[in-house]
Steps between C-alpha positions, in 0.01 A plus 500: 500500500388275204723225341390351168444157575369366165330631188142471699650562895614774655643440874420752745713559822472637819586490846543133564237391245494501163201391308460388110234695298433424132541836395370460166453240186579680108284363215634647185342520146679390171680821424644477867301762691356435846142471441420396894681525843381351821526600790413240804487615858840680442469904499385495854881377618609847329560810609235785340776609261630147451130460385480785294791375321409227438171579352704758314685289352276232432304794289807556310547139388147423445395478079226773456139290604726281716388407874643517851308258751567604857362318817557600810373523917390784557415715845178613505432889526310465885674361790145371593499295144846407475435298843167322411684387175819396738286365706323252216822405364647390867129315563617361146842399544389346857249281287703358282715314751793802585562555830517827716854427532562482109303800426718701768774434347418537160411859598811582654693368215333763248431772739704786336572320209157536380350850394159457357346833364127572499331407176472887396896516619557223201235638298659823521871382413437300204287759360761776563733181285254630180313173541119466430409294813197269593449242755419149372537364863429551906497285772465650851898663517613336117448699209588462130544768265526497144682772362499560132781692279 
């Protein structure tokens, strides 16, 4: 379930956890339309139709050449790649000083909670949302889409 936390949070629980996503930041113009939404590592805590939603209804509020900026993990759309890229971002995490231990956990904690889509699955949804969508950003299992009214 989602609880509004404040006008840029939106709380997320579940099952003993409960994690805090910024679900999106709303620049308007001078006549008070929303001319950009962002969206920051948040869809992927959603359901699908949560998601489509969402989008939807981020399309419905967005001024006519606004912008909806959407980041997000993604799984890859081979088991063999999604490991290799799981794989570089444990070798990663274990480089940067965080321990087995930590990363364990930190898995457990979103396991569940977590639903990344492919990049065609997001592709796919936003596009079915009426938006004109391009990529402006990828790294290994991030993406960034830009998705134009």
């Amino acid at each position: 379930s989602l609880t509004a936390c404040s006008d840029r949070e939106m709380k997320i629980k579940s099952t003993g956890n409960s994690i805090k996503a910024f679900l999106y930041q709303e620049i308007k113009n001078k006549r008070g339309f929303t001319n950009l939404y962002i969206a920051n590592l948040f869809l992927q805590f959603l359901s699908y139709e949560e998601r489509r939603a969402t989008c939807h209804s981020v399309y419905n509020n967005l001024s006519n050449g606004g912008a909806f900026i959407v980041v997000e993990k993604i799984n890859q759309s081979t088991g063999v790649t999604q490991d290799i890229f799981s794989q570089i971002y444990h070798d990663a995490k274990l480089n940067s000083g965080v321990t087995n231990e930590e990363l364990i956990i930190k898995q457990r904690s979103i396991r569940g909670i977590l639903k990344p889509f492919t990049f065609q699955q997001n592709y796919n949804m936003l596009k079915k949302c009426n938006f004109h969508v391009e990529t402006f950003f990828q790294y290994m299992n991030v993406v960034g889409y830009l998705c134009l009214k």
